[in-house]
């Protein structure tokens, strides 16, 4: 019974991890394609991708983190992460989600 319960809790993390992994493959492929087409093209940063997908949430996340958590979390931490290439940031997010899903599901 507990194993089924753990599986249900870990399932969203695993699905999200695979979605992030597929997103990393797509953005990495697009970055390679753009570099082949134009040698001066640079890959998209994770912050640019987030802004293109949902600019409102990006604009709401910064003041929320700075006000309710701590300003130092946003400026050196999250901002550095948002400046990573999008494929690398999505790979890191996928690995974290899959790791959390496995830690919840595995038998102790």
PDB file of C-alpha atoms in Angstrom:
ATOM      1  CA  UNK A   1       0.000   0.000   0.000  1.00  0.00           C
ATOM      2  CA  UNK A   2       2.747   2.461   0.903  1.00  0.00           C
ATOM      3  CA  UNK A   3       4.623   1.632  -2.295  1.00  0.00           C
ATOM      4  CA  UNK A   4       1.585   2.594  -4.386  1.00  0.00           C
ATOM      5  CA  UNK A   5       1.208   5.794  -2.387  1.00  0.00           C
ATOM      6  CA  UNK A   6       4.881   6.667  -2.945  1.00  0.00           C
ATOM      7  CA  UNK A   7       4.502   5.944  -6.636  1.00  0.00           C
ATOM      8  CA  UNK A   8       1.571   8.350  -6.888  1.00  0.00           C
ATOM      9  CA  UNK A   9       3.556  11.076  -5.150  1.00  0.00           C
ATOM     10  CA  UNK A  10       6.658  10.527  -7.279  1.00  0.00           C
ATOM     11  CA  UNK A  11       4.761  10.369 -10.591  1.00  0.00           C
ATOM     12  CA  UNK A  12       4.399  14.164 -11.116  1.00  0.00           C
ATOM     13  CA  UNK A  13       8.121  14.651 -10.487  1.00  0.00           C
ATOM     14  CA  UNK A  14       8.982  11.948 -13.003  1.00  0.00           C
ATOM     15  CA  UNK A  15       6.603  13.331 -15.632  1.00  0.00           C
ATOM     16  CA  UNK A  16       7.952  16.838 -15.126  1.00  0.00           C
ATOM     17  CA  UNK A  17      11.502  15.527 -15.351  1.00  0.00           C
ATOM     18  CA  UNK A  18      10.828  13.859 -18.686  1.00  0.00           C
ATOM     19  CA  UNK A  19       9.066  16.984 -19.991  1.00  0.00           C
ATOM     20  CA  UNK A  20      12.088  19.089 -19.023  1.00  0.00           C
ATOM     21  CA  UNK A  21      14.360  16.531 -20.706  1.00  0.00           C
ATOM     22  CA  UNK A  22      12.345  16.678 -23.934  1.00  0.00           C
ATOM     23  CA  UNK A  23      12.433  20.475 -23.743  1.00  0.00           C
ATOM     24  CA  UNK A  24      16.215  20.325 -23.387  1.00  0.00           C
ATOM     25  CA  UNK A  25      16.451  18.135 -26.487  1.00  0.00           C
ATOM     26  CA  UNK A  26      14.262  20.523 -28.477  1.00  0.00           C
ATOM     27  CA  UNK A  27      16.036  23.709 -27.390  1.00  0.00           C
ATOM     28  CA  UNK A  28      19.443  22.095 -27.854  1.00  0.00           C
ATOM     29  CA  UNK A  29      18.507  20.963 -31.351  1.00  0.00           C
ATOM     30  CA  UNK A  30      17.197  24.430 -32.218  1.00  0.00           C
ATOM     31  CA  UNK A  31      20.390  26.019 -30.906  1.00  0.00           C
ATOM     32  CA  UNK A  32      22.506  23.690 -33.035  1.00  0.00           C
ATOM     33  CA  UNK A  33      20.289  24.370 -36.054  1.00  0.00           C
ATOM     34  CA  UNK A  34      20.623  28.140 -35.608  1.00  0.00           C
ATOM     35  CA  UNK A  35      24.402  27.866 -35.242  1.00  0.00           C
ATOM     36  CA  UNK A  36      24.592  25.855 -38.477  1.00  0.00           C
ATOM     37  CA  UNK A  37      22.466  28.412 -40.307  1.00  0.00           C
ATOM     38  CA  UNK A  38      24.213  31.480 -38.875  1.00  0.00           C
ATOM     39  CA  UNK A  39      27.694  31.188 -37.404  1.00  0.00           C
ATOM     40  CA  UNK A  40      27.175  34.304 -35.258  1.00  0.00           C
ATOM     41  CA  UNK A  41      23.977  32.998 -33.665  1.00  0.00           C
ATOM     42  CA  UNK A  42      24.101  32.325 -29.960  1.00  0.00           C
ATOM     43  CA  UNK A  43      21.991  29.825 -28.053  1.00  0.00           C
ATOM     44  CA  UNK A  44      18.957  30.964 -26.106  1.00  0.00           C
ATOM     45  CA  UNK A  45      19.359  31.500 -22.378  1.00  0.00           C
ATOM     46  CA  UNK A  46      16.946  29.912 -19.916  1.00  0.00           C
ATOM     47  CA  UNK A  47      15.675  33.335 -18.823  1.00  0.00           C
ATOM     48  CA  UNK A  48      14.888  34.253 -22.429  1.00  0.00           C
ATOM     49  CA  UNK A  49      12.993  30.999 -22.882  1.00  0.00           C
ATOM     50  CA  UNK A  50      10.983  31.615 -19.699  1.00  0.00           C
ATOM     51  CA  UNK A  51      10.237  35.180 -20.830  1.00  0.00           C
ATOM     52  CA  UNK A  52       9.042  33.980 -24.243  1.00  0.00           C
ATOM     53  CA  UNK A  53       6.804  31.307 -22.739  1.00  0.00           C
ATOM     54  CA  UNK A  54       5.329  33.308 -19.850  1.00  0.00           C
ATOM     55  CA  UNK A  55       6.604  36.843 -19.232  1.00  0.00           C
ATOM     56  CA  UNK A  56       4.095  37.512 -16.440  1.00  0.00           C
ATOM     57  CA  UNK A  57       5.343  34.695 -14.240  1.00  0.00           C
ATOM     58  CA  UNK A  58       8.954  35.757 -14.666  1.00  0.00           C
ATOM     59  CA  UNK A  59       8.069  39.318 -13.701  1.00  0.00           C
ATOM     60  CA  UNK A  60       6.138  38.055 -10.658  1.00  0.00           C
ATOM     61  CA  UNK A  61       8.767  35.545  -9.540  1.00  0.00           C
ATOM     62  CA  UNK A  62      11.551  38.071  -8.991  1.00  0.00           C
ATOM     63  CA  UNK A  63       9.743  40.347  -6.492  1.00  0.00           C
ATOM     64  CA  UNK A  64       8.153  37.345  -4.772  1.00  0.00           C
ATOM     65  CA  UNK A  65      11.523  35.665  -4.167  1.00  0.00           C
ATOM     66  CA  UNK A  66      13.205  38.914  -3.149  1.00  0.00           C
ATOM     67  CA  UNK A  67      10.403  39.992  -0.820  1.00  0.00           C
ATOM     68  CA  UNK A  68       9.288  36.754   0.788  1.00  0.00           C
ATOM     69  CA  UNK A  69      12.461  34.661   0.797  1.00  0.00           C
ATOM     70  CA  UNK A  70      15.648  36.717   0.569  1.00  0.00           C
ATOM     71  CA  UNK A  71      17.083  39.115  -2.052  1.00  0.00           C
ATOM     72  CA  UNK A  72      20.357  37.186  -2.181  1.00  0.00           C
ATOM     73  CA  UNK A  73      18.528  34.076  -3.422  1.00  0.00           C
ATOM     74  CA  UNK A  74      17.456  35.833  -6.616  1.00  0.00           C
ATOM     75  CA  UNK A  75      20.469  37.934  -7.524  1.00  0.00           C
ATOM     76  CA  UNK A  76      23.431  35.555  -7.418  1.00  0.00           C
ATOM     77  CA  UNK A  77      21.467  32.282  -7.330  1.00  0.00           C
ATOM     78  CA  UNK A  78      18.463  32.236  -9.628  1.00  0.00           C
ATOM     79  CA  UNK A  79      19.797  34.961 -11.917  1.00  0.00           C
ATOM     80  CA  UNK A  80      22.949  32.934 -12.570  1.00  0.00           C
ATOM     81  CA  UNK A  81      20.775  29.905 -13.340  1.00  0.00           C
ATOM     82  CA  UNK A  82      18.625  31.956 -15.758  1.00  0.00           C
ATOM     83  CA  UNK A  83      21.742  33.035 -17.654  1.00  0.00           C
ATOM     84  CA  UNK A  84      22.631  29.416 -18.483  1.00  0.00           C
ATOM     85  CA  UNK A  85      21.933  28.086 -21.975  1.00  0.00           C
ATOM     86  CA  UNK A  86      18.358  26.852 -22.085  1.00  0.00           C
ATOM     87  CA  UNK A  87      19.265  23.232 -22.881  1.00  0.00           C
ATOM     88  CA  UNK A  88      21.669  23.053 -19.931  1.00  0.00           C
ATOM     89  CA  UNK A  89      19.198  24.636 -17.495  1.00  0.00           C
ATOM     90  CA  UNK A  90      16.457  22.253 -18.591  1.00  0.00           C
ATOM     91  CA  UNK A  91      18.797  19.254 -18.223  1.00  0.00           C
ATOM     92  CA  UNK A  92      19.585  20.359 -14.661  1.00  0.00           C
ATOM     93  CA  UNK A  93      15.871  20.780 -13.874  1.00  0.00           C
ATOM     94  CA  UNK A  94      15.121  17.370 -15.411  1.00  0.00           C
ATOM     95  CA  UNK A  95      17.851  15.704 -13.354  1.00  0.00           C
ATOM     96  CA  UNK A  96      16.580  17.320 -10.141  1.00  0.00           C
ATOM     97  CA  UNK A  97      12.968  16.315 -10.798  1.00  0.00           C
ATOM     98  CA  UNK A  98      13.901  12.749 -11.691  1.00  0.00           C
ATOM     99  CA  UNK A  99      16.151  12.507  -8.640  1.00  0.00           C
ATOM    100  CA  UNK A 100      13.385  13.749  -6.329  1.00  0.00           C
ATOM    101  CA  UNK A 101      10.960  11.293  -7.939  1.00  0.00           C
ATOM    102  CA  UNK A 102      13.375   8.404  -7.384  1.00  0.00           C
ATOM    103  CA  UNK A 103      14.106   9.404  -3.792  1.00  0.00           C
ATOM    104  CA  UNK A 104      10.389   9.449  -3.005  1.00  0.00           C
ATOM    105  CA  UNK A 105       9.683   6.145  -4.767  1.00  0.00           C
ATOM    106  CA  UNK A 106      12.600   3.968  -3.714  1.00  0.00           C
ATOM    107  CA  UNK A 107      12.113   1.450  -0.954  1.00  0.00           C
ATOM    108  CA  UNK A 108      13.780   2.285   2.338  1.00  0.00           C
TER     109      UNK A 108
END
